[in-house]
Amino acid sequence: MNIERAVVVVTGASSGIGEATALAFSKKGARVVLAARRTERLNAIVDRIEKAGGRALAATCDVTRPDQLDTLRVVTEEAFGPTDVLVNSAGMRGGGEFTKLEYDRIEDHVRLNVLGVMFGTRAFLPGMLARGKGHVVNLGSLAGRFATPGNAIYGATKHAVVAFSEALNYETEGRNVFVTSVNPGFVDTEGFPQGDLPDWVVLKMRTVTDAIVKVVLEDIAPEYSVPRWLSPLQLFRVATPPLYRWGIRRVRRDRHVNPSPR
């Protein structure tokens, strides 16, 4: 897809990967709608984009509310025209011992990380299919490709995002509309601080946004993981599950005996 002058909607755009993604598409000449709940933060980012010569719009939106997503679609069309690209970036972390999580906390994670992606896609996908053009990019995670201890809720929601994206892409790709899960590894953001990890493990934000832009430019679907050198481990997990699970249990046992400093 040609990104220049394309209309791109980014949810979760008030910080982190969402913010960086909106800026990246703007630099490529796209008209960008930034959606999130923090209006003042969105306005500041829009002001930054416009001062750099781009075109952007702030739209306050809670992605767990279908009515607000329908309004977001209408506002976007009134400002810039039909949406070409939707990036579902809103999400929250869900680490910790499962048995200690409150029920409402579990529900909050599923509503935002899973239903927020599905609701956003439901609001924008029919228009893309009607025009025979579009790309939905869902922010997944390598936690959605590897089951890791201490991460049950977050991992489950991201597994859902990966499966949803692949299944839906089979239905849409024949109509020139693509659905892709972009699965980054560790990224240091406001909502996902990675202070305990060595620098070489943590991805640069530019690596993630380059991946998101790349899948749109090149119509890559249904998934794309970064860093790329970890991709072969997905084959290892599928081809040798007993060995993979032995390794995970070994790492978990070692970390329990020698926990990382905090």
CSV table of C-alpha atoms in Angstrom, one decimal:
chain,number,residue,atom,x,y,z
A,1,MET,CA,0.0,0.0,0.0
A,2,ASN,CA,1.1,3.5,-0.7
A,3,ILE,CA,1.3,5.3,2.6
A,4,GLU,CA,1.6,8.9,1.4
A,5,ARG,CA,-1.7,10.6,2.0
A,6,ALA,CA,-3.2,7.4,3.4
A,7,VAL,CA,-5.6,7.7,6.3
A,8,VAL,CA,-4.2,5.9,9.3
A,9,VAL,CA,-6.1,5.5,12.6
A,10,VAL,CA,-3.9,4.5,15.6
A,11,THR,CA,-5.5,3.5,19.0
A,12,GLY,CA,-3.6,3.6,22.2
A,13,ALA,CA,-1.8,6.6,20.6
A,14,SER,CA,-1.2,8.7,23.7
A,15,SER,CA,2.1,7.0,24.6
A,16,GLY,CA,4.4,4.1,23.9
A,17,ILE,CA,4.2,2.1,20.6
A,18,GLY,CA,0.9,3.8,19.6
A,19,GLU,CA,2.4,7.3,19.9
A,20,ALA,CA,5.6,6.2,18.0
A,21,THR,CA,3.6,4.5,15.3
A,22,ALA,CA,1.4,7.6,14.7
A,23,LEU,CA,4.6,9.7,14.4
A,24,ALA,CA,6.2,7.1,12.0
A,25,PHE,CA,3.2,7.1,9.7
A,26,SER,CA,3.0,10.9,9.7
A,27,LYS,CA,6.6,11.1,8.7
A,28,LYS,CA,5.8,8.9,5.7
A,29,GLY,CA,3.1,11.5,4.6
A,30,ALA,CA,0.0,9.8,6.0
A,31,ARG,CA,-2.9,11.6,7.6
A,32,VAL,CA,-3.1,10.3,11.1
A,33,VAL,CA,-5.9,10.1,13.6
A,34,LEU,CA,-4.7,9.4,17.1
A,35,ALA,CA,-7.2,7.8,19.5
A,36,ALA,CA,-6.9,7.2,23.2
A,37,ARG,CA,-8.5,8.3,26.5
A,38,ARG,CA,-5.9,10.9,27.5
A,39,THR,CA,-7.1,13.9,25.5
A,40,GLU,CA,-4.5,16.4,26.6
A,41,ARG,CA,-1.7,14.0,25.7
A,42,LEU,CA,-3.2,13.4,22.3
A,43,ASN,CA,-3.5,17.1,21.6
A,44,ALA,CA,0.2,17.6,22.5
A,45,ILE,CA,1.3,14.9,20.0
A,46,VAL,CA,-1.0,16.3,17.3
A,47,ASP,CA,0.5,19.7,17.8
A,48,ARG,CA,4.0,18.2,17.4
A,49,ILE,CA,3.0,16.5,14.2
A,50,GLU,CA,1.4,19.6,12.7
A,51,LYS,CA,4.4,21.7,13.6
A,52,ALA,CA,6.5,19.2,11.6
A,53,GLY,CA,4.2,19.8,8.6
A,54,GLY,CA,2.0,16.7,9.0
A,55,ARG,CA,-1.7,16.4,9.3
A,56,ALA,CA,-3.2,14.8,12.3
A,57,LEU,CA,-6.4,14.7,14.5
A,58,ALA,CA,-6.9,13.8,18.2
A,59,ALA,CA,-9.9,11.7,19.0
A,60,THR,CA,-10.8,10.7,22.6
A,61,CYS,CA,-11.9,7.1,22.5
A,62,ASP,CA,-12.2,4.1,24.8
A,63,VAL,CA,-11.7,1.1,22.6
A,64,THR,CA,-13.7,-1.1,24.9
A,65,ARG,CA,-16.8,1.0,24.0
A,66,PRO,CA,-18.2,0.0,20.5
A,67,ASP,CA,-20.3,3.3,20.4
A,68,GLN,CA,-17.1,5.4,20.8
A,69,LEU,CA,-15.3,3.3,18.1
A,70,ASP,CA,-18.2,4.0,15.7
A,71,THR,CA,-17.9,7.7,16.5
A,72,LEU,CA,-14.2,7.4,15.8
A,73,ARG,CA,-14.8,6.0,12.4
A,74,VAL,CA,-17.3,8.8,11.5
A,75,VAL,CA,-15.0,11.5,12.8
A,76,THR,CA,-12.1,10.1,10.8
A,77,GLU,CA,-14.2,10.0,7.6
A,78,GLU,CA,-15.4,13.6,8.1
A,79,ALA,CA,-11.9,14.9,8.7
A,80,PHE,CA,-9.8,12.9,6.2
A,81,GLY,CA,-12.0,10.4,4.3
A,82,PRO,CA,-12.2,6.6,4.5
A,83,THR,CA,-9.7,4.8,6.7
A,84,ASP,CA,-7.0,2.9,4.9
A,85,VAL,CA,-5.0,1.6,7.9
A,86,LEU,CA,-6.1,0.8,11.4
A,87,VAL,CA,-3.5,0.1,14.0
A,88,ASN,CA,-5.0,-1.5,17.2
A,89,SER,CA,-2.3,-0.6,19.7
A,90,ALA,CA,-4.2,0.0,22.9
A,91,GLY,CA,-3.3,-2.6,25.6
A,92,MET,CA,-2.2,-3.2,29.1
A,93,ARG,CA,0.3,-5.5,30.8
A,94,GLY,CA,-0.9,-8.5,32.9
A,95,GLY,CA,2.0,-10.1,34.7
A,96,GLY,CA,1.9,-11.5,38.2
A,97,GLU,CA,0.7,-14.6,39.9
A,98,PHE,CA,-2.7,-15.6,38.4
A,99,THR,CA,-4.3,-16.7,41.7
A,100,LYS,CA,-3.6,-13.2,43.2
A,101,LEU,CA,-5.3,-11.3,40.4
A,102,GLU,CA,-8.8,-9.9,41.2
A,103,TYR,CA,-11.6,-11.0,39.0
A,104,ASP,CA,-12.3,-7.5,37.7
A,105,ARG,CA,-8.6,-7.1,36.9
A,106,ILE,CA,-8.7,-10.2,34.8
A,107,GLU,CA,-11.8,-8.9,33.0
A,108,ASP,CA,-10.1,-5.5,32.4
A,109,HIS,CA,-7.2,-7.2,30.6
A,110,VAL,CA,-9.4,-9.3,28.4
A,111,ARG,CA,-11.7,-6.4,27.5
A,112,LEU,CA,-8.8,-4.1,26.5
A,113,ASN,CA,-6.3,-6.5,25.0
A,114,VAL,CA,-8.8,-8.8,23.2
A,115,LEU,CA,-12.2,-7.2,22.9
A,116,GLY,CA,-10.6,-3.8,22.2
A,117,VAL,CA,-8.8,-5.2,19.2
A,118,MET,CA,-11.9,-7.1,18.0
A,119,PHE,CA,-14.2,-4.1,18.5
A,120,GLY,CA,-11.9,-1.7,16.7
A,121,THR,CA,-11.5,-4.2,13.8
A,122,ARG,CA,-15.3,-4.6,13.7
A,123,ALA,CA,-15.8,-0.9,13.4
A,124,PHE,CA,-13.4,-0.3,10.5
A,125,LEU,CA,-13.2,-3.5,8.6
A,126,PRO,CA,-16.5,-3.4,6.8
A,127,GLY,CA,-15.6,-0.1,5.1
A,128,MET,CA,-12.3,-1.5,4.0
A,129,LEU,CA,-13.9,-4.6,2.5
A,130,ALA,CA,-16.5,-2.4,0.7
A,131,ARG,CA,-13.7,-0.4,-0.9
A,132,GLY,CA,-11.5,-3.4,-1.6
A,133,LYS,CA,-8.5,-1.8,0.1
A,134,GLY,CA,-7.1,-1.7,3.7
A,135,HIS,CA,-4.9,-3.1,6.3
A,136,VAL,CA,-5.6,-3.8,10.0
A,137,VAL,CA,-2.5,-4.1,12.1
A,138,ASN,CA,-3.0,-5.6,15.6
A,139,LEU,CA,-0.3,-5.2,18.2
A,140,GLY,CA,0.4,-8.6,19.4
A,141,SER,CA,3.5,-9.8,21.3
A,142,LEU,CA,6.0,-12.6,21.3
A,143,ALA,CA,4.2,-13.5,24.5
A,144,GLY,CA,1.5,-14.5,22.1
A,145,ARG,CA,3.8,-17.0,20.4
A,146,PHE,CA,5.5,-18.4,23.5
A,147,ALA,CA,3.8,-19.4,26.7
A,148,THR,CA,5.8,-18.0,29.6
A,149,PRO,CA,5.4,-18.5,33.4
A,150,GLY,CA,4.2,-15.5,35.4
A,151,ASN,CA,2.5,-14.1,32.4
A,152,ALA,CA,-0.7,-16.2,32.0
A,153,ILE,CA,-3.3,-13.4,31.4
A,154,TYR,CA,-1.2,-11.2,29.2
A,155,GLY,CA,0.1,-14.2,27.2
A,156,ALA,CA,-3.4,-15.5,26.8
A,157,THR,CA,-4.7,-12.2,25.5
A,158,LYS,CA,-1.9,-11.9,23.0
A,159,HIS,CA,-2.3,-15.5,21.8
A,160,ALA,CA,-5.9,-14.5,21.1
A,161,VAL,CA,-4.7,-11.5,19.1
A,162,VAL,CA,-2.4,-13.7,17.0
A,163,ALA,CA,-5.1,-16.3,16.3
A,164,PHE,CA,-7.8,-13.7,15.6
A,165,SER,CA,-5.5,-11.9,13.1
A,166,GLU,CA,-4.6,-15.0,11.2
A,167,ALA,CA,-8.1,-16.4,11.1
A,168,LEU,CA,-9.6,-13.1,9.9
A,169,ASN,CA,-6.9,-12.6,7.3
A,170,TYR,CA,-7.9,-15.8,5.6
A,171,GLU,CA,-11.3,-14.2,5.1
A,172,THR,CA,-10.2,-10.8,3.9
A,173,GLU,CA,-7.0,-11.3,1.9
A,174,GLY,CA,-8.8,-12.3,-1.3
A,175,ARG,CA,-10.5,-8.9,-1.2
A,176,ASN,CA,-7.2,-6.9,-1.0
A,177,VAL,CA,-7.6,-6.3,2.8
A,178,PHE,CA,-5.0,-7.6,5.1
A,179,VAL,CA,-5.0,-8.3,8.8
A,180,THR,CA,-1.6,-8.7,10.6
A,181,SER,CA,-0.4,-9.3,14.1
A,182,VAL,CA,2.9,-7.6,14.7
A,183,ASN,CA,4.6,-9.3,17.6
A,184,PRO,CA,7.4,-7.5,19.3
A,185,GLY,CA,9.6,-8.8,22.0
A,186,PHE,CA,10.6,-6.6,25.0
A,187,VAL,CA,10.0,-2.9,24.5
A,188,ASP,CA,10.6,-0.2,27.1
A,189,THR,CA,7.4,1.9,27.3
A,190,GLU,CA,5.4,3.8,29.9
A,191,GLY,CA,3.1,0.9,30.4
A,192,PHE,CA,5.7,-1.8,30.0
A,193,PRO,CA,8.9,-0.7,31.7
A,194,GLN,CA,11.9,-3.1,31.2
A,195,GLY,CA,14.4,-1.8,33.7
A,196,ASP,CA,15.4,-5.2,34.9
A,197,LEU,CA,16.5,-6.5,31.5
A,198,PRO,CA,19.9,-6.0,29.8
A,199,ASP,CA,20.0,-3.5,27.1
A,200,TRP,CA,20.7,-6.0,24.3
A,201,VAL,CA,17.4,-7.8,25.0
A,202,VAL,CA,15.2,-4.6,24.8
A,203,LEU,CA,14.1,-3.5,21.4
A,204,LYS,CA,14.5,0.0,20.1
A,205,MET,CA,11.1,1.7,19.5
A,206,ARG,CA,12.2,2.4,15.9
A,207,THR,CA,12.5,-1.4,15.3
A,208,VAL,CA,8.9,-1.9,16.3
A,209,THR,CA,7.5,1.0,14.3
A,210,ASP,CA,9.6,0.1,11.3
A,211,ALA,CA,8.0,-3.3,11.4
A,212,ILE,CA,4.5,-1.9,11.6
A,213,VAL,CA,5.1,0.4,8.6
A,214,LYS,CA,6.8,-2.4,6.7
A,215,VAL,CA,3.8,-4.8,6.9
A,216,VAL,CA,1.6,-2.1,5.5
A,217,LEU,CA,3.9,-1.0,2.8
A,218,GLU,CA,4.5,-4.6,1.7
A,219,ASP,CA,1.1,-6.2,2.4
A,220,ILE,CA,2.6,-8.7,4.9
A,221,ALA,CA,0.1,-10.9,6.7
A,222,PRO,CA,-1.0,-12.6,8.9
A,223,GLU,CA,1.9,-12.0,11.3
A,224,TYR,CA,5.3,-10.5,11.7
A,225,SER,CA,7.6,-10.9,14.7
A,226,VAL,CA,10.5,-8.7,15.8
A,227,PRO,CA,13.3,-9.2,16.5
A,228,ARG,CA,13.6,-11.4,13.4
A,229,TRP,CA,16.3,-13.6,14.9
A,230,LEU,CA,13.8,-15.0,17.4
A,231,SER,CA,11.5,-16.3,14.6
A,232,PRO,CA,13.2,-19.7,14.3
A,233,LEU,CA,12.4,-20.3,18.0
A,234,GLN,CA,8.7,-20.4,17.0
A,235,LEU,CA,9.5,-23.4,14.8
A,236,PHE,CA,11.4,-24.9,17.7
A,237,ARG,CA,8.4,-24.6,20.0
A,238,VAL,CA,6.0,-26.1,17.5
A,239,ALA,CA,8.4,-28.9,16.2
A,240,THR,CA,9.7,-30.0,19.6
A,241,PRO,CA,7.2,-29.1,22.3
A,242,PRO,CA,8.6,-31.4,25.0
A,243,LEU,CA,12.1,-29.9,24.6
A,244,TYR,CA,10.7,-26.4,24.6
A,245,ARG,CA,8.7,-27.0,27.8
A,246,TRP,CA,11.7,-28.6,29.5
A,247,GLY,CA,13.7,-25.4,28.7
A,248,ILE,CA,10.9,-23.1,30.1
A,249,ARG,CA,10.7,-25.2,33.3
A,250,ARG,CA,14.5,-25.0,33.7
A,251,VAL,CA,14.6,-21.3,33.3
A,252,ARG,CA,11.7,-20.9,35.7
A,253,ARG,CA,13.5,-23.0,38.3
A,254,ASP,CA,16.8,-21.2,37.9
A,255,ARG,CA,15.0,-17.8,38.3
A,256,HIS,CA,13.2,-19.0,41.4
A,257,VAL,CA,16.5,-20.1,43.0
A,258,ASN,CA,18.5,-17.1,41.8
A,259,PRO,CA,15.9,-14.3,41.2
A,260,SER,CA,16.9,-11.3,39.2
A,261,PRO,CA,17.7,-8.2,41.2
A,262,ARG,CA,15.0,-5.5,41.4
